[in-house]
Short mmCIF file of C-alpha atoms in Angstrom, two decimals:
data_model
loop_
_atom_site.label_atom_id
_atom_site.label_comp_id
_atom_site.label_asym_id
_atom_site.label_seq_id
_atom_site.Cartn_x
_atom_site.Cartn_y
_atom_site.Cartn_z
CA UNK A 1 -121.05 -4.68 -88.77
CA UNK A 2 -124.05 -4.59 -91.08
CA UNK A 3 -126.72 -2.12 -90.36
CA UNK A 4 -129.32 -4.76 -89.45
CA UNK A 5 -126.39 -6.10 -86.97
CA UNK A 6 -126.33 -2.55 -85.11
CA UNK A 7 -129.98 -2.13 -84.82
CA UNK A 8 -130.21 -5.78 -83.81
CA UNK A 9 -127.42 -5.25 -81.03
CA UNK A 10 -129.17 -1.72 -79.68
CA UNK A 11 -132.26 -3.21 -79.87
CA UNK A 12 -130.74 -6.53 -77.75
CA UNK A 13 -129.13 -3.44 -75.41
CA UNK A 14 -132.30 -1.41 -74.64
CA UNK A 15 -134.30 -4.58 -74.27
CA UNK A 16 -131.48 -6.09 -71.40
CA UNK A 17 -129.82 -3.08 -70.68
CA UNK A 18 -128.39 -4.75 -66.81
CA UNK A 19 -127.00 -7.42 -68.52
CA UNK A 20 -124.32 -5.24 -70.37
CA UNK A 21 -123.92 -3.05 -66.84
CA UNK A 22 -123.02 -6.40 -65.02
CA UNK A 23 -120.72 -7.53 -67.76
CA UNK A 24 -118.90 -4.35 -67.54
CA UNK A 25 -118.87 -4.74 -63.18
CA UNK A 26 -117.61 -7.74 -63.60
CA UNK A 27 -114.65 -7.02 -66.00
CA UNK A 28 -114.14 -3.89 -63.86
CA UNK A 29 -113.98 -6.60 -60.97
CA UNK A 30 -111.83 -8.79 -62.61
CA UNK A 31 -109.35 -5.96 -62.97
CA UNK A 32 -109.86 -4.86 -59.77
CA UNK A 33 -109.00 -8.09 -58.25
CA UNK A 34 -106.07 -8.93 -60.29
CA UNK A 35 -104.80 -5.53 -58.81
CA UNK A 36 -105.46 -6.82 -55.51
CA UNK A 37 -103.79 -9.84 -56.07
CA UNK A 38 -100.31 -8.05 -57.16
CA UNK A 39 -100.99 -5.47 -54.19
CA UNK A 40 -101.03 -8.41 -51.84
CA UNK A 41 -98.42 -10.18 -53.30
CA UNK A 42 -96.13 -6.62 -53.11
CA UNK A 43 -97.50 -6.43 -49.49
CA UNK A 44 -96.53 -9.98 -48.31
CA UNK A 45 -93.22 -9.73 -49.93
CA UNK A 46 -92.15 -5.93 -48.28
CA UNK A 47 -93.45 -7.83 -44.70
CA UNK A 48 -91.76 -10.49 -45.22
CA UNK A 49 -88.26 -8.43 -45.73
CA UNK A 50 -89.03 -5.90 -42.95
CA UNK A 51 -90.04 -9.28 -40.51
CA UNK A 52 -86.36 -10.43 -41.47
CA UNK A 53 -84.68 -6.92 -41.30
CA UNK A 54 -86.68 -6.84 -37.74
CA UNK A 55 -85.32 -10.99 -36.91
CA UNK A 56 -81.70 -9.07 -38.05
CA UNK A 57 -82.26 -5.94 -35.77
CA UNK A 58 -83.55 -7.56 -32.46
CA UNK A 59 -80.47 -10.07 -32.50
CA UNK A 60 -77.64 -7.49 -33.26
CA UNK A 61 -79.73 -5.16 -30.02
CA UNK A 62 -79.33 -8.82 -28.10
CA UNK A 63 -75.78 -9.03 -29.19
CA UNK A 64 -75.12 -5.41 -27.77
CA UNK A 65 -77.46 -6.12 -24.65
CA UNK A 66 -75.28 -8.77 -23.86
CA UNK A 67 -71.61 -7.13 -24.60
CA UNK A 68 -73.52 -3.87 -22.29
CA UNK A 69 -74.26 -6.46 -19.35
CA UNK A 70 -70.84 -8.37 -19.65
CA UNK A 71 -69.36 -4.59 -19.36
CA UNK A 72 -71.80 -3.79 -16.47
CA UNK A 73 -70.61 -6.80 -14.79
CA UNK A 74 -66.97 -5.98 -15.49
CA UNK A 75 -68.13 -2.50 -14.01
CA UNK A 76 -69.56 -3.84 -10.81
CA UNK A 77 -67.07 -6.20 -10.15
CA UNK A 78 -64.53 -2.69 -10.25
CA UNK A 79 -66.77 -0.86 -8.12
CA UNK A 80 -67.01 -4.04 -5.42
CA UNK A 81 -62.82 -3.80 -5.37
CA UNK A 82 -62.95 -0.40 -4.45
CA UNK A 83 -65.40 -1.39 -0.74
CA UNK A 84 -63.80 -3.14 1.90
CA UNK A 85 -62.19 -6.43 1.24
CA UNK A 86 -61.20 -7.81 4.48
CA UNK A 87 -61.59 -7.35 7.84
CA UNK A 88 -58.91 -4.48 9.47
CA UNK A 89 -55.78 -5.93 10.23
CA UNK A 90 -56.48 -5.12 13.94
CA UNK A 91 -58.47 -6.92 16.18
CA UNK A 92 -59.78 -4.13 18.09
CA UNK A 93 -62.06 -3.44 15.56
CA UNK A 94 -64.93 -5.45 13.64
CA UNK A 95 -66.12 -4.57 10.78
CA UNK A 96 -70.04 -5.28 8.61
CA UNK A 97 -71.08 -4.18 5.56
CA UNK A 98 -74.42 -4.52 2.94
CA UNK A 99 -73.99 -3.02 -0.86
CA UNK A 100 -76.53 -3.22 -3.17
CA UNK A 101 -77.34 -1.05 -5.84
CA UNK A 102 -80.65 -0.99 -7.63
CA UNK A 103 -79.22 -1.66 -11.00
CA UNK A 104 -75.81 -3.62 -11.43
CA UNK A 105 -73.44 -0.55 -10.20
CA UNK A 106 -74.21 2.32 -7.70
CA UNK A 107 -73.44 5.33 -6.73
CA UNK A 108 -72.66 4.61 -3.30
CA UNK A 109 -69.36 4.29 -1.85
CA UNK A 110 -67.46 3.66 1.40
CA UNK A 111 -64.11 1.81 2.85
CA UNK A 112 -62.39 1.48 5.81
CA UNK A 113 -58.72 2.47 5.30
CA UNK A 114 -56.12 2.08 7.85
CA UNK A 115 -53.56 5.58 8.38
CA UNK A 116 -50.26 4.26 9.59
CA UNK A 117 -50.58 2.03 13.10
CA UNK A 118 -52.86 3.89 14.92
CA UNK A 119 -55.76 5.15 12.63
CA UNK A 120 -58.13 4.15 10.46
CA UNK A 121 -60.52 6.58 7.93
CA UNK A 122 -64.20 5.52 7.39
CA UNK A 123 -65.67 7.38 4.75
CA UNK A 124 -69.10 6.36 3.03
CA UNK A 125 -70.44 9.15 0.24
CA UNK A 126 -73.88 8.86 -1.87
CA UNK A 127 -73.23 10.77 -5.57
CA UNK A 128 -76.94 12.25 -6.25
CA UNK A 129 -78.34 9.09 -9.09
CA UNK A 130 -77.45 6.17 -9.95
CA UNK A 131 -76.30 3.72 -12.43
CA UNK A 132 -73.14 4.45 -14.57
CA UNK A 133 -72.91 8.17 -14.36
CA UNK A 134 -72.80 7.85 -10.82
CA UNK A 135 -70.72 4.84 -9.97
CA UNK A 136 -68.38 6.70 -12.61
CA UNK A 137 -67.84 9.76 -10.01
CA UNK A 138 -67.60 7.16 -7.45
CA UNK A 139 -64.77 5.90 -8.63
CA UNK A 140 -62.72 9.31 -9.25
CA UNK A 141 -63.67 10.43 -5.37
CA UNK A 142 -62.30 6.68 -4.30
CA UNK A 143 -59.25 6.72 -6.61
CA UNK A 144 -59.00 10.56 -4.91
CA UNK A 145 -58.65 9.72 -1.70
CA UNK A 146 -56.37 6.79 -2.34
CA UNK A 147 -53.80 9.93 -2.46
CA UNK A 148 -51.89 9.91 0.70
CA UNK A 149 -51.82 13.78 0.69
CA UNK A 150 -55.22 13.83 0.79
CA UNK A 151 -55.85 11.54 3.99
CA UNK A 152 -52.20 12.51 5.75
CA UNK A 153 -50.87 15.38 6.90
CA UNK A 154 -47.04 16.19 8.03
CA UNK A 155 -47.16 16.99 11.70
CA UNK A 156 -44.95 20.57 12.21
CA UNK A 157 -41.57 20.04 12.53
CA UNK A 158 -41.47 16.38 12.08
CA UNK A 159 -41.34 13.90 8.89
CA UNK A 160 -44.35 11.85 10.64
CA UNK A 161 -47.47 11.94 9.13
CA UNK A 162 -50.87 12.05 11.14
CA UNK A 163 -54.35 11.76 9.89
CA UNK A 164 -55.83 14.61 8.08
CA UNK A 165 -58.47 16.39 10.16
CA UNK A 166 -62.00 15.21 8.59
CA UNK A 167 -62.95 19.05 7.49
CA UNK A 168 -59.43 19.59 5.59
CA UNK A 169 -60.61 16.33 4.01
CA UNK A 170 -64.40 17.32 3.11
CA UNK A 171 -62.71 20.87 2.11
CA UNK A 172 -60.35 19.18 -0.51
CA UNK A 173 -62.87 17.11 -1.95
CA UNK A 174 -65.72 19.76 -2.34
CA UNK A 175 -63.15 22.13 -3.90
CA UNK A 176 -61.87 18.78 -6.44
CA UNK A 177 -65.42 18.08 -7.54
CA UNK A 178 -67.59 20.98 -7.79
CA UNK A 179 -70.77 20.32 -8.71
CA UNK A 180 -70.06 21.47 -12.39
CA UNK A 181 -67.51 19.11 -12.88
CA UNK A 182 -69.61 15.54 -13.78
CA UNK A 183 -73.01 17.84 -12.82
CA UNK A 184 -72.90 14.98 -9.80
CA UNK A 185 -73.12 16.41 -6.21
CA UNK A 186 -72.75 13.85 -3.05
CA UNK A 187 -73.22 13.52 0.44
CA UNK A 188 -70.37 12.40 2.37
CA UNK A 189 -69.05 11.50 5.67
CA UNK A 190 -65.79 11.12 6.94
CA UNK A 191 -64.55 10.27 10.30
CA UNK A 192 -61.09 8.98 12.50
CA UNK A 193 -60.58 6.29 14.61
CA UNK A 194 -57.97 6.00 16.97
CA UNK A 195 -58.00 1.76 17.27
CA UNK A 196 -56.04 2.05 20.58
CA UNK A 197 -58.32 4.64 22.36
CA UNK A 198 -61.07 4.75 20.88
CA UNK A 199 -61.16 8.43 20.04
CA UNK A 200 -63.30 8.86 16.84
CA UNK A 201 -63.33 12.55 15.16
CA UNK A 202 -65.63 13.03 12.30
CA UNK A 203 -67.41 15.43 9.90
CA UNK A 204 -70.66 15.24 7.35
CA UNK A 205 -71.26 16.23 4.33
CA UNK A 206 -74.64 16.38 4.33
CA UNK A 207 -75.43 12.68 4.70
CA UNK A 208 -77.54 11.00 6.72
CA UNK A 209 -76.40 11.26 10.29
CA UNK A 210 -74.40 7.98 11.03
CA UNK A 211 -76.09 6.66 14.32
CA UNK A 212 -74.08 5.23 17.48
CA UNK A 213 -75.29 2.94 19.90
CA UNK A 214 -73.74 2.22 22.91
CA UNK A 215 -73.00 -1.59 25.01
CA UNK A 216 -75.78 -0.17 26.86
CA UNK A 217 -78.20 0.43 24.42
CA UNK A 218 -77.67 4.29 24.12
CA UNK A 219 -78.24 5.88 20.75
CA UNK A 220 -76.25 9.08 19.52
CA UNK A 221 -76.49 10.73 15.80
CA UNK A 222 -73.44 12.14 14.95
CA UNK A 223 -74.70 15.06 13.64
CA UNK A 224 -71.79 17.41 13.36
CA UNK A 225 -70.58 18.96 9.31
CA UNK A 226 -71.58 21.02 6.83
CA UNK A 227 -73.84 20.77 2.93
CA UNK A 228 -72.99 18.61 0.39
CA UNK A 229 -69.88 18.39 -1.89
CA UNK A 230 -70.08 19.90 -4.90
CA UNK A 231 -71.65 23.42 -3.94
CA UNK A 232 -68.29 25.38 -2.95
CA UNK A 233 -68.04 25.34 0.67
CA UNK A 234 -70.89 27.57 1.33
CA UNK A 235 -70.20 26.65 4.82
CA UNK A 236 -67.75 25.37 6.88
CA UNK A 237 -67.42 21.66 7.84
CA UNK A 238 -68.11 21.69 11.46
CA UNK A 239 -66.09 18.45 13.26
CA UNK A 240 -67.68 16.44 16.20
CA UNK A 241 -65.50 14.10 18.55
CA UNK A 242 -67.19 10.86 20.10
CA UNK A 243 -65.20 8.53 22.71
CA UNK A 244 -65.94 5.49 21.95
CA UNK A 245 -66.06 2.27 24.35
CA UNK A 246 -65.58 -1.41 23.77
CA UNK A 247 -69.03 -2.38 22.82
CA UNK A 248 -70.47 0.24 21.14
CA UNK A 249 -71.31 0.09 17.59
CA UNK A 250 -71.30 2.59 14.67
CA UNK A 251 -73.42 2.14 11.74
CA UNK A 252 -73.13 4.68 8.57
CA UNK A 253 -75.48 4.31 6.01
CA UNK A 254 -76.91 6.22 2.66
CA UNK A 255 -80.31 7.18 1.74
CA UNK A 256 -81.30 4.49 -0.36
CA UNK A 257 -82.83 2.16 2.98
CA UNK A 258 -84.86 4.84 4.61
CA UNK A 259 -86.50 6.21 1.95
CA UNK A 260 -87.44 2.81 0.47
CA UNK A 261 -90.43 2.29 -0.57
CA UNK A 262 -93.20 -0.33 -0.96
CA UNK A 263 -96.31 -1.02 -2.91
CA UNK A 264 -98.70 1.90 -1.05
CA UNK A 265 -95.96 4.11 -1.36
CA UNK A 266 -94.85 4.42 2.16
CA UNK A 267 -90.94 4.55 3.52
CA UNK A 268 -89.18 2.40 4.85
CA UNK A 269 -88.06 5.24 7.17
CA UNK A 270 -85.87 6.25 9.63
CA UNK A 271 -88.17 5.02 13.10
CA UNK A 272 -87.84 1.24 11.55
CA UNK A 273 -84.86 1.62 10.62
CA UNK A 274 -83.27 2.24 14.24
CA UNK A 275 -85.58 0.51 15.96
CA UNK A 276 -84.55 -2.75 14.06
CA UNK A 277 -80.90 -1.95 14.62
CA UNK A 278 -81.28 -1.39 18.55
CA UNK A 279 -83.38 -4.26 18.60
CA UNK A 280 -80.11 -6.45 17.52
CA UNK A 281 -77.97 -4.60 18.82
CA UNK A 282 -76.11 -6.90 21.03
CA UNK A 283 -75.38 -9.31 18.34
CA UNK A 284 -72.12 -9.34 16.15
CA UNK A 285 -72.40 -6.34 13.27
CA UNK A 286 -72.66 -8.74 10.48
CA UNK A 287 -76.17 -9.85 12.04
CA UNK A 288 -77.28 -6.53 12.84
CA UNK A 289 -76.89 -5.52 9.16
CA UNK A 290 -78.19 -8.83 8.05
CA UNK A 291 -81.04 -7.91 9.93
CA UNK A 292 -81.70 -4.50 8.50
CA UNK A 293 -81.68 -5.40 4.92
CA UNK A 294 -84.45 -8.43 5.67
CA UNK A 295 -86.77 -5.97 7.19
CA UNK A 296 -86.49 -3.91 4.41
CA UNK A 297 -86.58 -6.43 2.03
CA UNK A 298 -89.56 -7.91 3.68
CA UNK A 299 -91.23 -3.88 3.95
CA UNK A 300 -90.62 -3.60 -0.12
CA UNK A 301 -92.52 -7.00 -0.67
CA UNK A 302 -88.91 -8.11 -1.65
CA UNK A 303 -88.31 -5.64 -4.98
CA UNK A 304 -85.59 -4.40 -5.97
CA UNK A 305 -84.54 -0.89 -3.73
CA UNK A 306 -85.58 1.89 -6.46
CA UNK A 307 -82.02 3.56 -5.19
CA UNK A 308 -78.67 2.16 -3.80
CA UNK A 309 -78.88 0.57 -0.57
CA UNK A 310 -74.94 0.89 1.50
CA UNK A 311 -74.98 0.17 4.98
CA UNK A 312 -71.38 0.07 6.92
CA UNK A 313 -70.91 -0.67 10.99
CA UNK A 314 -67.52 -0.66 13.20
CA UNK A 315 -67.93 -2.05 16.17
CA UNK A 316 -65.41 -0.99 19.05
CA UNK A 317 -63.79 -4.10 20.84
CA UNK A 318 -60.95 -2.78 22.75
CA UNK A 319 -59.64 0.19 24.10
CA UNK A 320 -55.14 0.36 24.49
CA UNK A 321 -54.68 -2.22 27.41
CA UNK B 1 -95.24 19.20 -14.95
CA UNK B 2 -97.51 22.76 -14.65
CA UNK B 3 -95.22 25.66 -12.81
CA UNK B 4 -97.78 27.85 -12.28
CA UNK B 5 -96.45 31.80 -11.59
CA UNK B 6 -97.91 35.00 -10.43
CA UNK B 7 -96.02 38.66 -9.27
CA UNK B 8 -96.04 40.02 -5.93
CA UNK B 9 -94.44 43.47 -6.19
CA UNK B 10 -91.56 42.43 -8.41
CA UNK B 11 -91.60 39.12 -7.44
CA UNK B 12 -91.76 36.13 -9.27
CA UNK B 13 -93.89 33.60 -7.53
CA UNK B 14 -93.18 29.46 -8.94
CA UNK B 15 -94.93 27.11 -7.72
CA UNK B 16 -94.59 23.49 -9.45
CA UNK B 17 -98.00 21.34 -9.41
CA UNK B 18 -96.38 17.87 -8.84
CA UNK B 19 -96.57 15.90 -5.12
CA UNK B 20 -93.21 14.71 -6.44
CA UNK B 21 -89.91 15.98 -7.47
CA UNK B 22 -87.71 13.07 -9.06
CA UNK B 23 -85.35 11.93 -11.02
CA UNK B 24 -88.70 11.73 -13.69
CA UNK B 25 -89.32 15.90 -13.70
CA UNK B 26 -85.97 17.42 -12.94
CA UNK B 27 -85.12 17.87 -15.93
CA UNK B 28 -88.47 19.65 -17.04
CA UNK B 29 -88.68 21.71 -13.37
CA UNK B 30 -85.17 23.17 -13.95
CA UNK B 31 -85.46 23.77 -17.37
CA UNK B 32 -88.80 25.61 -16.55
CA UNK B 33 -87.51 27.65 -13.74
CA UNK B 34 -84.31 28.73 -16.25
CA UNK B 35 -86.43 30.21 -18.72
CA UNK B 36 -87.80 32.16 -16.17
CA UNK B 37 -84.65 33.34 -14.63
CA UNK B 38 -83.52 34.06 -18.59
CA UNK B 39 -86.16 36.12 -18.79
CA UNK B 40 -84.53 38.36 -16.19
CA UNK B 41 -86.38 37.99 -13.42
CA UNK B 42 -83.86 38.87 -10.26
CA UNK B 43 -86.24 37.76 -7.28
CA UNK B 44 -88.16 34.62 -7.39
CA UNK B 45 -89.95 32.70 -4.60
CA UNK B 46 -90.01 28.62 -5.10
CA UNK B 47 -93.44 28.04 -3.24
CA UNK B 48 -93.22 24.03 -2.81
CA UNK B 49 -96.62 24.06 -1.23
CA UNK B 50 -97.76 21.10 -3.55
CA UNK B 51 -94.50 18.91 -3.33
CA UNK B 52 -94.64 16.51 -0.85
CA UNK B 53 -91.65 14.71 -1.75
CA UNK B 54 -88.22 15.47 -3.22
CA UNK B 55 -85.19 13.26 -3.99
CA UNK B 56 -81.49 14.00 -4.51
CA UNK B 57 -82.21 14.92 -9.15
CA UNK B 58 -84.76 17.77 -7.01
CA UNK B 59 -82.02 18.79 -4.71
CA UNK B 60 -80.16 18.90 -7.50
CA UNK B 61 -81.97 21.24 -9.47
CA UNK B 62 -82.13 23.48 -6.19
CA UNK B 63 -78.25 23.57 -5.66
CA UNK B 64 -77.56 24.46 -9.41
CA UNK B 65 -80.32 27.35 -9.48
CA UNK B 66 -78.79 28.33 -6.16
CA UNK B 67 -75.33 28.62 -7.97
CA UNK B 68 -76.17 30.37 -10.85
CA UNK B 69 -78.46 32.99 -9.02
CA UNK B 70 -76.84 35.93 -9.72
CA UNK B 71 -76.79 37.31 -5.58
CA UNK B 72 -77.59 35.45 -2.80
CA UNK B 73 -81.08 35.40 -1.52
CA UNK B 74 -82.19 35.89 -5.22
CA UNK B 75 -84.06 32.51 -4.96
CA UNK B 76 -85.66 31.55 -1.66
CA UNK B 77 -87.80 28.58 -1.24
CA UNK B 78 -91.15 28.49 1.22
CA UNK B 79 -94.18 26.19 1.80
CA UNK B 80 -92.30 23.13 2.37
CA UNK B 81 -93.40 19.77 3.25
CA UNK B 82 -91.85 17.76 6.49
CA UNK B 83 -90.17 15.48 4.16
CA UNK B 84 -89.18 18.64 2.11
CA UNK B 85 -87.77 20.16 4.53
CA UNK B 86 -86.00 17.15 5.88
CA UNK B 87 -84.03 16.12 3.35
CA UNK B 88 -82.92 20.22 3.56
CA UNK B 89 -82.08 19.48 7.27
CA UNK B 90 -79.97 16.68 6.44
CA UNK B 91 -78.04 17.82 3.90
CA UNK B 92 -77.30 21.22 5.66
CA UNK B 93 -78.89 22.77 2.35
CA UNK B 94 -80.94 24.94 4.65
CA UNK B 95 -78.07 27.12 5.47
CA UNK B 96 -77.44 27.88 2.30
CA UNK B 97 -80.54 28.69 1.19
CA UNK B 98 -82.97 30.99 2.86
CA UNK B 99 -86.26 28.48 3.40
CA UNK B 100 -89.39 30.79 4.79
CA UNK B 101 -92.86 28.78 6.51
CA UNK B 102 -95.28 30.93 4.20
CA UNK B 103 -95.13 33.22 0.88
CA UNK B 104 -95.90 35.96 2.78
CA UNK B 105 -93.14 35.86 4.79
CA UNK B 106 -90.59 34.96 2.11
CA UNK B 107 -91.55 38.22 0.05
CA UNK B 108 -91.48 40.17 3.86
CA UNK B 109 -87.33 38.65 3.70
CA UNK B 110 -87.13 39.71 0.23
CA UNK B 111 -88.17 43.29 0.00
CA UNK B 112 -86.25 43.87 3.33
#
């Protein structure tokens, strides 16, 4: 560039300096945007793989959602073989039942079991939780007591076998599953019937009191036992004896339907809970515990129980003729 | 959940601040309490004055502190609630473990 050029040019720059400042903005701009542009084209490109990594994700966790309810299912349909599955052979007894756990499986139990000709064992038990864990433990304690030597006990001096008091049985269980074992503890109860007479012998394990109500309308708590299974038998399991007549009912039930609760966070309770069962009591069992779980369905605005619900009732219809 | 603690003599006063002990705090209440019994404190008084209810992961917490206490009576619980203390009744937890109607009285038991 010639001298003259250069003066001319500084001369052109001090006369318009802003022109030269906006050329130089606007190159700088130009830059800058092409930047952008690859930036956003990088961006859109990494969102677009993580959106299909995330399409790829969610349906393998819906695959394994699925295969974890089919299993649950499988589950609960093991748990429902293990409650009763028929009426008693006899007739002198009827028998009712409600199971339903707040998710798929529980960890509520019970069955009716008939000892030989004469007997049957009623046992219920509530394993503290729910879900798997729980209906896991319910299972051992069920497939426990399917042992005869458990339930049965040789009479001295003779091969017959007779029930097994209820506190041998609560004894043997506690000391098979301490609390340490599945870090599970339950409430149990366990009773005896004589079908011919009517005798009943029983023991708790700390669980709700099962409630009796007479033809007449009487109402007993069978109240009689000792803590809960899993703590070492701290104390002994007390036993209680009840005679019980043609007519009168027995219902055993867990936690889960008293301490319901609904949208104001009250309970269900105990007070509507056995007044709703003495006010049917002189239908058929089935209705009685048909009954129950509509009133508490009805008191939870009809959502699901936030623990297992198990509700079992014998009724008494005839005494040895 | 807060535990908040305090010493009477040489005993170690817990009391949880939560209306409710559930399946949703166990976890944190026991581990709580543990550290305290790790600590080496021999005597300590549950005060449940601000739990109104409890359910069975509570109990649960209860029975295991109760079976690791190194003596009996080396964890007594007071203040309860009716619905507290019911679910106690029920489970025939109350004979196992020494339940007292005010602090006072539970550290009386305790130094006797």
């Amino acid at each position: 560039m010639s001298r003259h050029c250069i003066q001319e040019c500084q001369a052109c720059m001090s006369a318009q300096p802003d022109v030269t400042v906006r050329l130089l903005e606007y190159m700088a701009a130009e830059k800058d945007s092409e930047g952008r542009n690859s930036l956003l084209k990088e961006l859109i490109q990494k969102y677009a793989l993580a959106e299909r990594k995330l399409a790829e994700l969610n349906n393998s966790l819906m695959e394994k959602q699925r295969q974890l309810d089919e299993d649950l299912q499988a589950a609960a349909k093991i748990q429902a073989a293990l409650l009763p599955q028929h009426q008693p052979l006899t007739s002198n007894t009827k028998i009712a039942w409600k199971f339903y756990p707040c998710d798929r499986i529980g960890g509520d139990i019970f069955n009716v079991v008939a000892l030989g000709d004469d007997y049957m064992a009623i046992y219920m038990l509530d394993v503290s939780g729910h879900g798997v864990p729980a209906a896991m433990v319910t299972v051992s304690v069920s497939q426990f007591l399917q042992q005869n030597s458990v339930l049965l006990t040789r009479k001295s001096s003779s091969l017959l076998q007779k029930p097994a008091p209820p506190q041998q049985v609560l004894s043997a269980i506690d000391d098979e599953f301490p609390i340490e074992r599945f870090n599970k503890f339950f409430t149990m109860v366990y009773m005896v019937l004589n079908i011919h007479t009517g005798q009943l012998i029983y023991s708790s394990a700390g669980h709700p009191h099962p409630i009796l109500i007479s033809a007449e309308g009487q109402v007993e708590y069978l109240d009689k036992g000792g803590t809960i299974i899993g703590v070492g038998n701290r104390i002994p399991f007390e036993e209680g004896e009840k005679q019980l007549c043609p007519g009168d009912k027995l219902i055993c039930f867990t936690d889960g339907i008293v301490e319901c609760m609904n949208q104001n966070g009250d309970f269900y309770g105990e007070e509507r809970f056995f007044a709703r069962l003495l006010m049917f009591r002189d239908r058929p069992v089935d209705d009685i515990l048909e009954e129950a779980i509509r009133d508490v369905m009805e008191f939870g605005d009809q959502q699901k129980p936030n623990d297992d619900i198990s509700l079992l009732a014998i009724e008494f219809i005839s005494s040895a003729p | 959940m807060q535990l908040k603690n305090k010493m009477v003599g040489d005993i170690l006063v817990l009391c949880p601040i939560s209306s409710s002990i559930d399946a949703s705090v166990s976890i944190l209440f026991k581990g709580q309490i543990v550290d305290w019994i790790q600590k080496g404190y021999q005597r300590i008084v549950l005060d449940l004055s601000e739990v109104e209810f409890m359910d069975s992961s509570g109990l649960g917490v209860v029975i295991s502190l109760t079976k690791t206490a190194s003596r009996k009576d080396s964890l007594v619980l007071c203040n309860l609630h009716k619905a507290v203390r019911n679910l106690f009744r029920i489970t025939r937890f109350d004979l196992v473990i020494s339940i007292y109607d005010s602090l006072e009285d539970a550290c009386r038991n305790m130094n006797h």
